[in-house]
C-alpha cells in the first residue's frame, strides 16, 4: 500500500490537522462559557439634584 505523499509531507499534514483541531477545540471552549451575572443596585434618589450651565467662548450661556 503506497501513499501519494512522501513521509515528511504526511507528517506535516498530520501536524497541521492536529493544530487545526486543537485551535477549533479551544475556540469552541472559549465560546461555551456563560456570561457573568450582573449585580445591579438601584441608585435612584441617592444623588442630589445637580444643576449647571455651560458658557460659550463669549461668556454667554
Tab-separated table of N, CA and C in Angstrom:
chain	number	residue	atom	x	y	z
A	1	UNK	N	0.853	-1.162	0.000
A	1	UNK	CA	0.000	0.000	0.000
A	1	UNK	C	0.903	1.231	0.000
A	2	UNK	N	0.822	2.052	-0.999
A	2	UNK	CA	1.666	3.238	-1.080
A	2	UNK	C	0.793	4.480	-1.032
A	3	UNK	N	1.366	5.519	-0.509
A	3	UNK	CA	0.660	6.785	-0.414
A	3	UNK	C	1.214	7.732	-1.462
A	4	UNK	N	0.404	8.686	-1.888
A	4	UNK	CA	0.835	9.638	-2.900
A	4	UNK	C	1.820	10.648	-2.322
A	5	UNK	N	1.747	10.899	-1.021
A	5	UNK	CA	2.636	11.864	-0.394
A	5	UNK	C	3.815	11.161	0.258
A	6	UNK	N	5.010	11.719	0.158
A	6	UNK	CA	6.150	11.142	0.871
A	6	UNK	C	5.980	11.311	2.383
A	7	UNK	N	6.753	10.598	3.159
A	7	UNK	CA	6.616	10.574	4.617
A	7	UNK	C	6.686	11.956	5.265
A	8	UNK	N	7.638	12.843	4.926
A	8	UNK	CA	7.670	14.154	5.596
A	8	UNK	C	6.413	14.985	5.335
A	9	UNK	N	5.848	14.900	4.146
A	9	UNK	CA	4.636	15.658	3.852
A	9	UNK	C	3.436	15.105	4.610
A	10	UNK	N	3.381	13.795	4.762
A	10	UNK	CA	2.300	13.201	5.542
A	10	UNK	C	2.402	13.635	6.996
A	11	UNK	N	3.622	13.681	7.505
A	11	UNK	CA	3.839	14.090	8.884
A	11	UNK	C	3.429	15.554	9.077
A	12	UNK	N	3.788	16.405	8.113
A	12	UNK	CA	3.426	17.817	8.179
A	12	UNK	C	1.913	17.985	8.070
A	13	UNK	N	1.296	17.213	7.180
A	13	UNK	CA	-0.154	17.280	7.025
A	13	UNK	C	-0.851	16.853	8.311
A	14	UNK	N	-0.359	15.823	8.946
A	14	UNK	CA	-0.934	15.356	10.202
A	14	UNK	C	-0.757	16.415	11.291
A	15	UNK	N	0.392	17.072	11.309
A	15	UNK	CA	0.649	18.130	12.286
A	15	UNK	C	-0.295	19.312	12.068
A	16	UNK	N	-0.509	19.685	10.823
A	16	UNK	CA	-1.413	20.794	10.515
A	16	UNK	C	-2.843	20.443	10.916
A	17	UNK	N	-3.268	19.220	10.630
A	17	UNK	CA	-4.619	18.807	11.020
A	17	UNK	C	-4.779	18.779	12.534
A	18	UNK	N	-3.758	18.316	13.247
A	18	UNK	CA	-3.819	18.284	14.708
A	18	UNK	C	-3.870	19.706	15.272
A	19	UNK	N	-3.069	20.611	14.709
A	19	UNK	CA	-3.079	22.003	15.171
A	19	UNK	C	-4.429	22.650	14.894
A	20	UNK	N	-5.017	22.367	13.745
A	20	UNK	CA	-6.330	22.918	13.416
A	20	UNK	C	-7.399	22.371	14.363
A	21	UNK	N	-7.311	21.098	14.707
A	21	UNK	CA	-8.281	20.505	15.632
A	21	UNK	C	-8.151	21.116	17.022
A	22	UNK	N	-6.921	21.343	17.468
A	22	UNK	CA	-6.709	21.960	18.781
A	22	UNK	C	-7.220	23.392	18.784
A	23	UNK	N	-6.959	24.134	17.702
A	23	UNK	CA	-7.439	25.515	17.604
A	23	UNK	C	-8.964	25.558	17.589
A	24	UNK	N	-9.593	24.635	16.869
A	24	UNK	CA	-11.057	24.591	16.827
A	24	UNK	C	-11.629	24.247	18.202
A	25	UNK	N	-11.003	23.307	18.898
A	25	UNK	CA	-11.475	22.937	20.235
A	25	UNK	C	-11.328	24.104	21.208
A	26	UNK	N	-10.218	24.827	21.121
A	26	UNK	CA	-10.016	25.985	22.002
A	26	UNK	C	-11.034	27.077	21.703
A	27	UNK	N	-11.329	27.288	20.427
A	27	UNK	CA	-12.317	28.299	20.045
A	27	UNK	C	-13.699	27.929	20.567
A	28	UNK	N	-14.078	26.683	20.414
A	28	UNK	CA	-15.384	26.246	20.906
A	28	UNK	C	-15.455	26.298	22.427
A	29	UNK	N	-14.372	25.970	23.099
A	29	UNK	CA	-14.358	26.020	24.561
A	29	UNK	C	-14.485	27.456	25.051
A	30	UNK	N	-13.888	28.396	24.341
A	30	UNK	CA	-13.963	29.803	24.745
A	30	UNK	C	-15.374	30.352	24.565
A	31	UNK	N	-16.118	29.827	23.628
A	31	UNK	CA	-17.463	30.332	23.351
A	31	UNK	C	-18.528	29.698	24.239
A	32	UNK	N	-18.205	28.663	24.980
A	32	UNK	CA	-19.231	27.919	25.695
A	32	UNK	C	-19.483	28.416	27.111
A	33	UNK	N	-18.687	29.357	27.619
A	33	UNK	CA	-18.873	29.825	28.990
A	33	UNK	C	-20.043	30.796	29.068
A	34	UNK	N	-20.771	30.697	30.177
A	34	UNK	CA	-21.884	31.614	30.411
A	34	UNK	C	-21.346	32.989	30.769
A	35	UNK	N	-22.122	33.990	30.438
A	35	UNK	CA	-21.764	35.358	30.800
A	35	UNK	C	-21.943	35.528	32.308
A	36	UNK	N	-21.085	36.303	32.949
A	36	UNK	CA	-21.271	36.530	34.386
A	36	UNK	C	-22.534	37.342	34.642
A	37	UNK	N	-23.180	37.054	35.729
A	37	UNK	CA	-24.402	37.773	36.073
A	37	UNK	C	-24.043	39.143	36.632
A	38	UNK	N	-24.842	40.121	36.269
A	38	UNK	CA	-24.645	41.476	36.761
A	38	UNK	C	-25.340	41.609	38.106
A	39	UNK	N	-24.692	42.253	39.029
A	39	UNK	CA	-25.289	42.556	40.329
A	39	UNK	C	-25.515	44.059	40.355
A	40	UNK	N	-26.750	44.453	40.087
A	40	UNK	CA	-27.073	45.868	39.965
A	40	UNK	C	-27.667	46.406	41.257
A	41	UNK	N	-27.438	47.685	41.493
A	41	UNK	CA	-28.005	48.385	42.632
A	41	UNK	C	-28.746	49.603	42.115
A	42	UNK	N	-29.976	49.774	42.575
A	42	UNK	CA	-30.764	50.932	42.166
A	42	UNK	C	-30.284	52.145	42.960
A	43	UNK	N	-29.735	53.136	42.276
A	43	UNK	CA	-29.208	54.331	42.943
A	43	UNK	C	-30.118	55.534	42.749
A	44	UNK	N	-31.359	55.313	42.378
A	44	UNK	CA	-32.305	56.404	42.189
A	44	UNK	C	-32.499	57.141	43.506
A	45	UNK	N	-32.339	58.455	43.488
A	45	UNK	CA	-32.540	59.264	44.675
A	45	UNK	C	-31.334	59.357	45.590
A	46	UNK	N	-30.231	58.759	45.256
A	46	UNK	CA	-29.047	58.805	46.104
A	46	UNK	C	-28.180	60.035	45.849
A	47	UNK	N	-28.348	60.676	44.729
A	47	UNK	CA	-27.556	61.854	44.397
A	47	UNK	C	-28.412	63.100	44.511
A	48	UNK	N	-27.817	64.223	44.903
A	48	UNK	CA	-28.594	65.468	44.941
A	48	UNK	C	-28.885	65.937	43.518
A	49	UNK	N	-29.895	66.788	43.388
A	49	UNK	CA	-30.196	67.362	42.080
A	49	UNK	C	-29.058	68.295	41.690
A	50	UNK	N	-28.466	68.047	40.576
A	50	UNK	CA	-27.347	68.861	40.117
A	50	UNK	C	-27.835	69.801	39.029
A	51	UNK	N	-27.377	71.034	39.084
A	51	UNK	CA	-27.717	71.966	38.016
A	51	UNK	C	-26.441	72.687	37.606
A	52	UNK	N	-26.281	72.875	36.326
A	52	UNK	CA	-25.114	73.567	35.812
A	52	UNK	C	-25.478	74.191	34.479
A	53	UNK	N	-24.700	75.151	34.089
A	53	UNK	CA	-24.882	75.770	32.779
A	53	UNK	C	-23.535	75.836	32.092
A	54	UNK	N	-23.569	75.747	30.806
A	54	UNK	CA	-22.359	75.869	30.004
A	54	UNK	C	-22.296	77.269	29.435
A	55	UNK	N	-21.120	77.808	29.401
A	55	UNK	CA	-20.953	79.131	28.800
A	55	UNK	C	-20.107	79.006	27.552
A	56	UNK	N	-20.421	79.841	26.586
A	56	UNK	CA	-19.673	79.845	25.344
A	56	UNK	C	-18.393	80.659	25.486
A	57	UNK	N	-17.641	80.731	24.427
A	57	UNK	CA	-16.403	81.477	24.429
A	57	UNK	C	-16.616	82.967	24.634
A	58	UNK	N	-17.822	83.448	24.331
A	58	UNK	CA	-18.113	84.873	24.509
A	58	UNK	C	-18.688	85.170	25.901
A	59	UNK	N	-18.780	84.166	26.779
A	59	UNK	CA	-19.256	84.384	28.138
A	59	UNK	C	-20.745	84.251	28.315
A	60	UNK	N	-21.493	83.994	27.251
A	60	UNK	CA	-22.949	83.853	27.362
A	60	UNK	C	-23.314	82.381	27.520
A	61	UNK	N	-24.408	82.129	28.265
A	61	UNK	CA	-24.870	80.739	28.408
A	61	UNK	C	-25.417	80.162	27.111
